[in-house]
Amino acid sequence: MYQKALPPAPVYEIPLSSLDYLGVPVWSLAQWLPGGMSTGTGYGPTDYQARLGAYGEITEETFVNLYLTQMPRRRASYRQLLAEGVRCLDPMRDRLPVGTSYTPDTELLWTQARSYPSQEVIWVPIETAATWPGDWHGQAAHDWLYTPITNGMGAGESLERALSHGLLELLQRDGNAISYRALDQGVLIELDEVQDPETRALLQRYDEAGLEIQVKLASADFGICSLYVVGYERDLGQVPHPLMLTGCGEAAHPDREVALAKALREFASSRVRKRFEHGDMAWLNDVAPEYLAQVRHDPPRLENQETRAAEAMRQWLALTPTELFARLQDTVFRVARRVRFSELPTVPYGSLGNPAELLRVVHERLATAGLEVYYVEFTDPSGPVRTLKAVVPELEVETMTYDRIGRRNLSKLLARRSPLVGLGTPPPGALRVPLPASAEAALGEPAWFNPVLAREVVGELYALYREPERHVYHFSTPETAPAHA
């Protein structure tokens, strides 16, 4: 299905499972398009399911890359669109970065989305639809309102499958945005009642392989279990590559069993993906020589990477497993309290296998909380594959990287008495949070966020949030290459 929908350019398939000893099938794909390399990574119980997942992910990337520049667009300010009676998304609902110069009179580039389930057209800023600046290839230079990201992408044979996938990713990122990595809350889940026999077998396999697995709770908002999996070798001398200690699997799903199964396999996928993208390339001579030749022909450039991400990863690649573990021990692997898996919200085990029923439940949970669902579609709705980006403006993302924060994360951080946020006059280094009037009224006062302190808190852990392009260090100068390269 996905293969037939992709452009005719070659798709390179790379099996990654041999990079680890866990035996979880993982595949990576790559295809070169006008806007650059499109990629996908997939994992699953079998190689077939892993390849299918990889094709689904590369389809998401590819269709945004191909069709965003061809979609309806217009330039106008938010105030101008309102005056014309055009239905549009208030950019202030979209968690703009603190310090933004945006006003309702700022001219923006807009494209079309649809509301769900009414299917009404709504205009949204192009940043909401794009997944990275490269999606705007071949167009006039654009001053981005904020850095676009892939969050909310979905693909499938139906609207229900694609949109439910995208919404669950939004919920996953909303749940863990300020609850893991540098701000890990250390909520360890005790797996007291796991029903899925495949999941129990996978946990046993990890344990027998010598891994200390931590399944941690990010959030149970909306009655949806958002969790993540991290882990490390009990004998650090057995770590195949230091970066594999930073592997993390994430998931959100109304069925906690589904969330756990996904996060456990994504954890294994994350381990090998990091080794593949930032480790040695020599093994590709035997496994994927044509892919390797194409990378060498059109290599990634260090100067095109986000400087902060490239520097953080460069430093980590020079560390031993023991040194890197020491940097993660008090955050990523922190345990502050425990909850039982059996106490987490769920639905009857296996009851949401149908995409339409899953979408119904997820949409109901969001609607009950007063949140609206939109989506930007990049494919013909009558075609065999639907590719889209789900949009729920008030859900949180990128607070600790791009200083984007809304009422939800503000409320959580205020409840923790975090020095990152506050109400009233911003202290030195802090900036007022741009919020809709209704959100500011609900908080009682204008809110502030301290991006300077956020950078200090994240520090070198930024490499957990943002990574440079795959293989980039193998084409950098000796002065900028990490020690291992």
Coordinates of C-alpha atoms in Angstrom, one line a residue:
M1 CA 0.0 0.0 0.0
Y2 CA 2.6 2.6 1.1
Q3 CA 5.2 1.5 -1.4
K4 CA 2.8 2.1 -4.4
A5 CA 1.9 5.5 -3.1
L6 CA 5.5 6.7 -2.9
P7 CA 7.3 8.6 -5.7
P8 CA 9.3 6.4 -8.1
A9 CA 12.7 7.4 -6.7
P10 CA 14.6 4.4 -5.1
V11 CA 13.7 3.6 -1.5
Y12 CA 16.7 2.1 0.4
E13 CA 15.8 -0.5 3.0
I14 CA 18.3 -1.0 5.9
P15 CA 17.7 -3.8 8.5
L16 CA 19.0 -2.5 11.9
S17 CA 18.3 -5.4 14.3
S18 CA 21.9 -6.7 14.1
L19 CA 23.2 -3.5 15.8
D20 CA 21.8 -4.8 19.1
Y21 CA 21.4 -8.2 20.8
L22 CA 17.8 -7.8 21.8
G23 CA 16.4 -9.4 18.6
V24 CA 13.6 -6.8 18.1
P25 CA 13.0 -6.3 14.3
V26 CA 13.8 -2.7 13.3
W27 CA 14.1 -1.3 9.8
S28 CA 15.1 2.1 8.4
L29 CA 14.2 3.5 5.0
A30 CA 15.5 6.4 3.0
Q31 CA 14.5 8.2 -0.2
W32 CA 16.0 11.3 -1.8
L33 CA 13.4 13.9 -2.7
P34 CA 13.7 17.6 -3.9
G35 CA 13.6 18.8 -0.3
G36 CA 16.3 16.4 0.8
M37 CA 16.4 12.9 2.3
S38 CA 13.1 11.5 3.5
T39 CA 13.4 8.7 6.2
G40 CA 11.3 6.3 8.2
T41 CA 12.0 3.9 11.0
G42 CA 9.8 1.0 11.9
Y43 CA 9.7 -1.8 14.6
G44 CA 7.4 -4.6 15.5
P45 CA 7.1 -8.2 16.5
T46 CA 8.1 -9.3 13.0
D47 CA 10.2 -8.0 10.2
Y48 CA 7.1 -7.5 8.1
Q49 CA 5.5 -5.3 10.7
A50 CA 8.7 -3.4 11.2
R51 CA 9.0 -2.7 7.5
L52 CA 5.3 -1.7 7.3
G53 CA 5.9 0.8 10.1
A54 CA 8.9 2.2 8.4
Y55 CA 7.0 2.6 5.2
G56 CA 4.2 4.3 7.1
E57 CA 6.7 6.8 8.6
I58 CA 8.5 7.6 5.4
T59 CA 5.1 8.1 3.7
E60 CA 4.3 10.8 6.3
E61 CA 7.6 12.6 5.6
T62 CA 7.4 12.2 1.9
F63 CA 3.9 13.6 1.3
V64 CA 4.5 16.7 3.5
N65 CA 7.7 17.3 1.5
L66 CA 6.0 16.9 -1.8
Y67 CA 2.7 18.7 -1.3
L68 CA 3.0 21.4 1.4
T69 CA 4.3 23.8 -1.2
Q70 CA 1.3 23.0 -3.5
M71 CA -1.4 23.5 -1.0
P72 CA -3.8 26.5 -0.9
R73 CA -2.0 29.4 0.7
R74 CA -2.4 33.1 1.4
R75 CA -0.6 35.9 3.2
A76 CA -2.5 37.9 5.7
S77 CA -2.5 38.9 9.4
Y78 CA -4.8 37.2 11.9
R79 CA -6.7 40.5 12.3
Q80 CA -7.2 40.8 8.5
L81 CA -8.6 37.3 8.2
L82 CA -11.0 38.0 11.1
A83 CA -12.2 41.2 9.4
E84 CA -12.9 39.2 6.2
G85 CA -14.9 36.6 8.2
V86 CA -12.5 33.8 7.4
R87 CA -12.4 30.9 9.9
C88 CA -8.8 30.7 11.1
L89 CA -6.8 29.5 14.1
D90 CA -5.7 32.2 16.5
P91 CA -1.8 31.8 16.5
M92 CA -1.9 32.6 20.3
R93 CA -3.5 29.2 20.9
D94 CA -0.6 27.5 19.2
R95 CA 1.9 27.9 22.1
L96 CA 4.1 30.5 20.6
P97 CA 7.7 30.8 21.9
V98 CA 8.2 33.3 24.7
G99 CA 9.8 36.4 23.4
T100 CA 7.9 36.2 20.1
S101 CA 7.4 39.5 18.3
Y102 CA 4.0 38.2 17.0
T103 CA 1.0 40.5 17.1
P104 CA -2.5 40.1 15.5
D105 CA -1.2 42.5 12.8
T106 CA 1.8 40.3 11.9
E107 CA 1.5 39.1 8.3
L108 CA 1.7 35.3 8.3
L109 CA 1.6 32.6 5.6
W110 CA -1.6 30.4 6.0
T111 CA -2.8 27.1 4.6
Q112 CA -5.9 25.1 5.0
A113 CA -6.9 22.5 7.6
R114 CA -10.1 20.8 8.4
S115 CA -11.9 20.5 11.7
Y116 CA -12.9 17.0 13.0
P117 CA -15.5 15.7 12.8
S118 CA -17.3 18.5 11.1
Q119 CA -14.8 18.7 8.2
E120 CA -15.1 22.5 8.0
V121 CA -12.2 24.4 6.5
I122 CA -10.1 26.4 8.8
W123 CA -6.9 28.4 7.9
V124 CA -3.8 27.7 10.0
P125 CA -0.3 29.2 10.0
I126 CA 2.0 27.3 7.7
E127 CA 4.2 26.4 10.8
T128 CA 1.3 24.3 12.0
A129 CA 1.3 22.2 8.9
A130 CA 5.1 21.9 8.2
T131 CA 7.3 19.4 9.9
W132 CA 10.7 21.2 9.3
P133 CA 11.8 24.2 7.4
G134 CA 13.0 22.0 4.5
D135 CA 9.3 21.3 3.7
W136 CA 9.3 24.8 2.2
H137 CA 11.9 24.0 -0.4
G138 CA 12.0 26.0 -3.6
Q139 CA 9.9 28.8 -2.1
A140 CA 10.6 32.4 -1.2
A141 CA 12.5 32.7 2.1
H142 CA 10.1 32.4 5.1
D143 CA 10.4 34.0 8.5
W144 CA 9.1 31.1 10.7
L145 CA 6.8 32.0 13.6
Y146 CA 8.4 29.0 15.4
T147 CA 10.4 26.0 14.4
P148 CA 8.1 23.4 12.8
I149 CA 8.2 19.8 14.0
T150 CA 6.8 16.4 13.0
N151 CA 4.5 16.0 16.0
G152 CA 1.1 14.7 15.0
M153 CA 1.9 13.0 11.8
G154 CA -0.2 10.0 10.7
A155 CA -0.6 7.8 7.7
G156 CA -2.9 4.9 6.9
E157 CA -5.5 3.4 4.6
S158 CA -8.2 5.5 6.2
L159 CA -8.8 8.8 7.8
E160 CA -9.5 7.0 11.1
R161 CA -6.2 5.2 11.2
A162 CA -4.1 8.2 10.1
L163 CA -5.9 10.7 12.5
S164 CA -5.9 8.4 15.5
H165 CA -2.2 7.8 15.0
G166 CA -1.5 11.5 14.8
L167 CA -3.6 12.3 17.9
L168 CA -2.0 9.7 20.0
E169 CA 1.4 11.1 19.1
L170 CA 0.2 14.6 20.2
L171 CA -1.0 13.1 23.5
Q172 CA 2.3 11.3 23.9
R173 CA 4.3 14.5 23.5
D174 CA 1.9 16.5 25.6
G175 CA 2.2 13.9 28.4
N176 CA 5.9 13.8 28.6
A177 CA 7.0 17.3 27.5
I178 CA 7.9 18.4 31.1
S179 CA 7.9 14.9 32.8
Y180 CA 10.9 13.1 31.3
R181 CA 14.5 13.7 30.2
A182 CA 15.9 16.8 32.0
L183 CA 12.7 17.1 34.1
D184 CA 12.1 13.4 34.7
Q185 CA 9.7 13.0 37.6
G186 CA 10.9 9.5 38.4
V187 CA 7.5 7.8 38.5
L188 CA 8.4 4.1 38.0
I189 CA 5.5 1.8 37.0
E190 CA 5.5 -1.6 38.8
L191 CA 4.3 -4.1 36.2
D192 CA 2.1 -6.1 38.5
E193 CA -0.6 -7.1 36.0
V194 CA 0.5 -7.3 32.4
Q195 CA -2.1 -9.3 30.3
D196 CA -0.4 -9.4 26.9
P197 CA 1.7 -12.6 26.6
E198 CA 3.9 -11.1 23.9
T199 CA 4.7 -8.2 26.2
R200 CA 5.5 -10.5 29.1
A201 CA 7.8 -12.5 26.9
L202 CA 9.5 -9.3 25.7
L203 CA 10.1 -8.2 29.3
Q204 CA 11.6 -11.5 30.1
R205 CA 13.8 -11.3 27.1
Y206 CA 15.1 -7.9 28.1
D207 CA 15.7 -9.1 31.7
E208 CA 17.6 -12.2 30.6
A209 CA 19.7 -10.1 28.3
G210 CA 21.0 -8.2 31.3
L211 CA 18.9 -5.0 30.8
E212 CA 17.5 -3.0 33.7
I213 CA 14.3 -1.7 32.2
Q214 CA 12.4 1.2 33.7
V215 CA 8.8 1.7 32.6
K216 CA 7.8 5.2 33.8
L217 CA 4.6 7.2 33.9
A218 CA 4.5 10.5 32.1
S219 CA 0.8 11.4 32.4
A220 CA -2.7 10.0 32.8
D221 CA -4.5 13.1 31.5
F222 CA -7.7 12.6 29.7
G223 CA -7.8 9.0 31.1
I224 CA -5.1 8.1 28.6
C225 CA -2.0 6.3 29.8
S226 CA 1.2 8.1 28.6
L227 CA 4.3 6.2 29.5
Y228 CA 7.9 5.8 28.4
V229 CA 10.6 3.1 28.7
V230 CA 14.3 3.7 29.4
G231 CA 16.9 1.2 30.5
Y232 CA 20.6 0.3 30.8
E233 CA 22.9 -2.8 30.9
R234 CA 23.5 -3.9 34.4
D235 CA 27.0 -4.5 33.2
L236 CA 28.0 -1.3 31.4
G237 CA 30.9 -3.2 29.8
Q238 CA 28.3 -5.0 27.6
V239 CA 26.8 -1.8 26.1
P240 CA 27.2 -2.2 22.3
H241 CA 27.5 1.6 21.8
P242 CA 27.4 4.3 24.5
L243 CA 24.5 6.2 22.8
M244 CA 22.3 3.1 23.2
L245 CA 22.0 4.1 26.9
T246 CA 19.9 7.1 25.8
G247 CA 17.3 4.9 24.1
C248 CA 13.7 5.7 25.0
G249 CA 10.4 4.3 23.9
E250 CA 7.3 6.5 24.2
A251 CA 3.6 5.7 23.9
A252 CA 0.1 7.0 24.7
H253 CA -3.1 5.0 24.4
P254 CA -6.4 4.5 26.1
D255 CA -5.5 0.8 26.4
R256 CA -2.5 0.7 28.8
E257 CA -1.5 -2.7 27.4
V258 CA -1.1 -1.3 23.9
A259 CA 0.9 1.7 25.3
L260 CA 3.3 -0.6 27.1
A261 CA 3.8 -2.9 24.1
K262 CA 4.6 0.0 21.8
A263 CA 7.0 1.7 24.2
L264 CA 8.9 -1.5 24.9
R265 CA 9.5 -2.1 21.2
E266 CA 10.2 1.6 20.5
F267 CA 12.8 1.5 23.2
A268 CA 14.7 -1.3 21.3
S269 CA 14.2 0.7 18.0
S270 CA 15.6 3.9 19.6
R271 CA 18.7 2.0 20.7
V272 CA 19.7 0.8 17.3
R273 CA 18.5 3.9 15.5
K274 CA 20.9 6.1 17.5
R275 CA 23.8 3.7 16.8
F276 CA 22.9 3.6 13.1
E277 CA 22.6 7.3 12.7
H278 CA 25.5 8.5 14.8
G279 CA 27.8 5.5 15.0
D280 CA 30.2 3.8 12.6
M281 CA 29.1 3.4 9.0
A282 CA 31.5 0.7 7.8
W283 CA 29.0 -2.1 8.4
L284 CA 26.8 -0.6 5.7
N285 CA 29.3 -1.7 3.0
D286 CA 27.9 -5.2 3.4
V287 CA 24.3 -4.5 4.5
A288 CA 23.2 -1.5 2.3
P289 CA 26.0 -0.6 -0.1
E290 CA 23.7 1.4 -2.5
Y291 CA 22.4 3.5 0.4
L292 CA 25.9 4.2 1.6
A293 CA 26.9 5.3 -1.9
Q294 CA 24.0 7.7 -2.1
V295 CA 24.8 9.2 1.3
R296 CA 28.4 9.7 0.2
H297 CA 27.2 11.3 -3.1
D298 CA 24.8 13.7 -1.2
P299 CA 26.2 13.9 2.3
P300 CA 24.6 15.8 5.2
R301 CA 26.4 19.0 6.2
L302 CA 27.2 20.0 9.7
E303 CA 26.7 23.7 8.9
N304 CA 23.0 22.9 8.2
Q305 CA 22.4 21.4 11.6
E306 CA 20.9 23.0 14.7
T307 CA 24.1 24.2 16.4
R308 CA 23.0 23.3 20.0
A309 CA 22.0 19.8 19.0
A310 CA 25.1 19.2 17.0
E311 CA 27.4 20.3 19.8
A312 CA 25.6 18.3 22.5
M313 CA 25.7 15.1 20.4
R314 CA 29.4 15.7 19.5
Q315 CA 30.3 15.8 23.1
W316 CA 28.4 12.6 23.9
L317 CA 30.0 10.7 21.1
A318 CA 33.3 11.1 22.8
L319 CA 32.2 9.5 26.0
T320 CA 32.5 5.9 27.3
P321 CA 29.3 4.0 28.4
T322 CA 30.3 4.6 32.1
E323 CA 30.8 8.3 31.5
L324 CA 27.5 8.7 29.7
F325 CA 25.6 6.7 32.3
A326 CA 26.9 9.0 35.0
R327 CA 25.4 11.9 33.1
L328 CA 22.0 10.2 32.9
Q329 CA 21.8 8.5 36.3
D330 CA 20.2 11.4 38.3
T331 CA 17.7 12.4 35.6
V332 CA 16.8 9.8 33.0
F333 CA 17.1 6.8 35.4
R334 CA 15.8 8.7 38.5
V335 CA 13.2 6.9 40.6
A336 CA 11.3 9.1 43.1
R337 CA 8.0 7.1 43.6
R338 CA 6.2 4.1 42.3
V339 CA 2.7 3.3 40.9
R340 CA 1.2 0.1 39.9
F341 CA 0.4 -0.7 36.3
S342 CA -2.9 -2.2 37.4
E343 CA -3.9 1.3 38.8
L344 CA -3.4 3.2 35.5
P345 CA -6.5 4.2 33.5
T346 CA -7.4 1.8 30.7
V347 CA -10.2 0.2 28.6
P348 CA -11.0 -3.5 28.3
Y349 CA -7.9 -5.2 27.0
G350 CA -7.8 -5.3 23.2
S351 CA -11.1 -3.5 22.7
L352 CA -9.7 -0.7 20.5
G353 CA -8.2 -2.6 17.7
N354 CA -10.6 -1.0 15.2
P355 CA -9.2 2.5 14.1
A356 CA -12.7 4.0 13.9
E357 CA -13.5 3.0 17.5
L358 CA -10.1 4.2 18.7
L359 CA -10.6 7.6 17.0
R360 CA -14.0 7.9 18.6
V361 CA -12.7 7.3 22.1
V362 CA -9.7 9.6 21.7
H363 CA -11.8 12.4 20.2
E364 CA -14.4 12.0 22.9
R365 CA -11.7 12.4 25.6
L366 CA -10.3 15.5 24.0
A367 CA -13.8 17.0 23.4
T368 CA -14.8 16.4 27.0
A369 CA -11.8 18.5 28.0
G370 CA -12.9 21.3 25.7
L371 CA -10.2 20.7 23.1
E372 CA -10.8 20.9 19.4
V373 CA -9.3 18.6 16.8
Y374 CA -8.1 19.7 13.3
Y375 CA -5.9 18.1 10.7
V376 CA -4.0 19.1 7.6
E377 CA -4.1 16.6 4.8
F378 CA -1.3 16.0 2.3
T379 CA -3.0 13.3 0.1
D380 CA -6.1 13.0 -2.0
P381 CA -8.9 11.7 0.3
S382 CA -10.1 9.4 -2.4
G383 CA -6.6 7.7 -2.8
P384 CA -5.5 4.5 -1.2
V385 CA -3.3 6.2 1.5
R386 CA -4.2 9.1 3.8
T387 CA -1.4 11.2 5.1
L388 CA -2.0 14.1 7.5
K389 CA -0.9 16.1 10.5
A390 CA -3.2 16.2 13.5
V391 CA -3.5 19.6 15.3
V392 CA -4.9 20.1 18.8
P393 CA -3.7 23.7 19.5
E394 CA -3.7 23.6 23.3
L395 CA -1.7 20.3 23.7
E396 CA 1.9 21.0 24.8
V397 CA 5.2 20.4 23.0
E398 CA 8.8 21.7 22.9
T399 CA 8.7 23.6 26.2
M400 CA 12.3 22.7 27.1
T401 CA 13.7 23.1 23.6
Y402 CA 12.0 25.9 21.8
D403 CA 10.4 27.7 24.8
R404 CA 6.9 27.0 23.7
I405 CA 4.5 26.7 26.7
G406 CA 0.8 27.0 27.2
R407 CA -1.6 27.0 30.0
R408 CA -1.4 23.2 30.6
N409 CA 2.3 23.1 31.2
L410 CA 2.3 26.3 33.1
S411 CA -0.3 24.9 35.5
K412 CA 1.7 21.7 36.0
L413 CA 5.0 23.6 36.6
L414 CA 3.3 26.1 38.9
A415 CA 1.9 23.2 40.9
R416 CA 5.4 21.8 41.3
R417 CA 6.6 25.3 42.4
S418 CA 9.2 25.1 39.5
P419 CA 11.5 28.1 39.2
L420 CA 11.0 27.9 35.5
V421 CA 7.6 29.6 35.6
G422 CA 5.6 32.1 37.6
L423 CA 2.9 34.7 37.6
G424 CA 3.2 38.5 37.6
T425 CA 6.3 40.5 36.7
P426 CA 9.0 38.4 35.0
P427 CA 12.3 38.2 37.0
P428 CA 15.6 38.7 35.2
G429 CA 16.0 36.2 32.3
A430 CA 12.3 35.4 32.2
L431 CA 9.8 36.4 29.5
R432 CA 6.1 36.8 29.4
V433 CA 4.2 33.8 28.0
P434 CA 2.1 34.7 25.0
L435 CA -1.4 33.3 25.9
P436 CA -4.9 33.9 24.6
A437 CA -6.9 36.2 26.9
S438 CA -9.0 33.3 28.2
A439 CA -6.0 31.2 29.2
E440 CA -4.4 34.2 31.0
A441 CA -7.7 34.9 32.8
A442 CA -7.9 31.3 34.0
L443 CA -4.4 31.6 35.5
G444 CA -5.3 34.9 37.2
E445 CA -2.3 36.9 36.1
P446 CA 0.1 37.1 33.1
A447 CA 2.6 34.2 33.3
W448 CA 6.3 34.1 32.6
F449 CA 8.8 31.4 31.6
N450 CA 12.5 31.5 32.1
P451 CA 14.3 30.3 28.9
V452 CA 17.7 31.1 30.4
L453 CA 17.1 28.8 33.3
A454 CA 15.6 26.2 31.0
R455 CA 18.8 26.0 29.0
E456 CA 20.8 25.6 32.3
V457 CA 18.4 22.8 33.4
V458 CA 18.6 20.9 30.1
G459 CA 22.4 21.5 29.6
E460 CA 24.1 18.7 27.7
L461 CA 20.9 16.6 27.9
Y462 CA 19.8 18.6 24.9
A463 CA 21.0 15.7 22.8
L464 CA 18.0 13.7 24.2
Y465 CA 15.6 16.3 22.7
R466 CA 17.2 17.1 19.4
E467 CA 19.7 15.2 17.2
P468 CA 21.6 16.3 14.2
E469 CA 21.0 14.6 10.8
R470 CA 22.0 11.0 10.4
H471 CA 25.7 10.3 9.6
V472 CA 26.6 14.0 9.7
Y473 CA 29.8 13.6 11.7
H474 CA 31.3 11.3 9.1
F475 CA 31.4 14.2 6.7
S476 CA 32.6 16.9 9.1
T477 CA 36.1 18.3 9.5
P478 CA 38.5 16.8 12.0
E479 CA 38.1 19.8 14.2
T480 CA 34.3 19.4 14.5
A481 CA 34.2 15.6 14.5
P482 CA 33.7 13.7 17.8
A483 CA 36.5 11.6 19.1
H484 CA 34.9 8.3 18.0
A485 CA 34.7 9.4 14.4

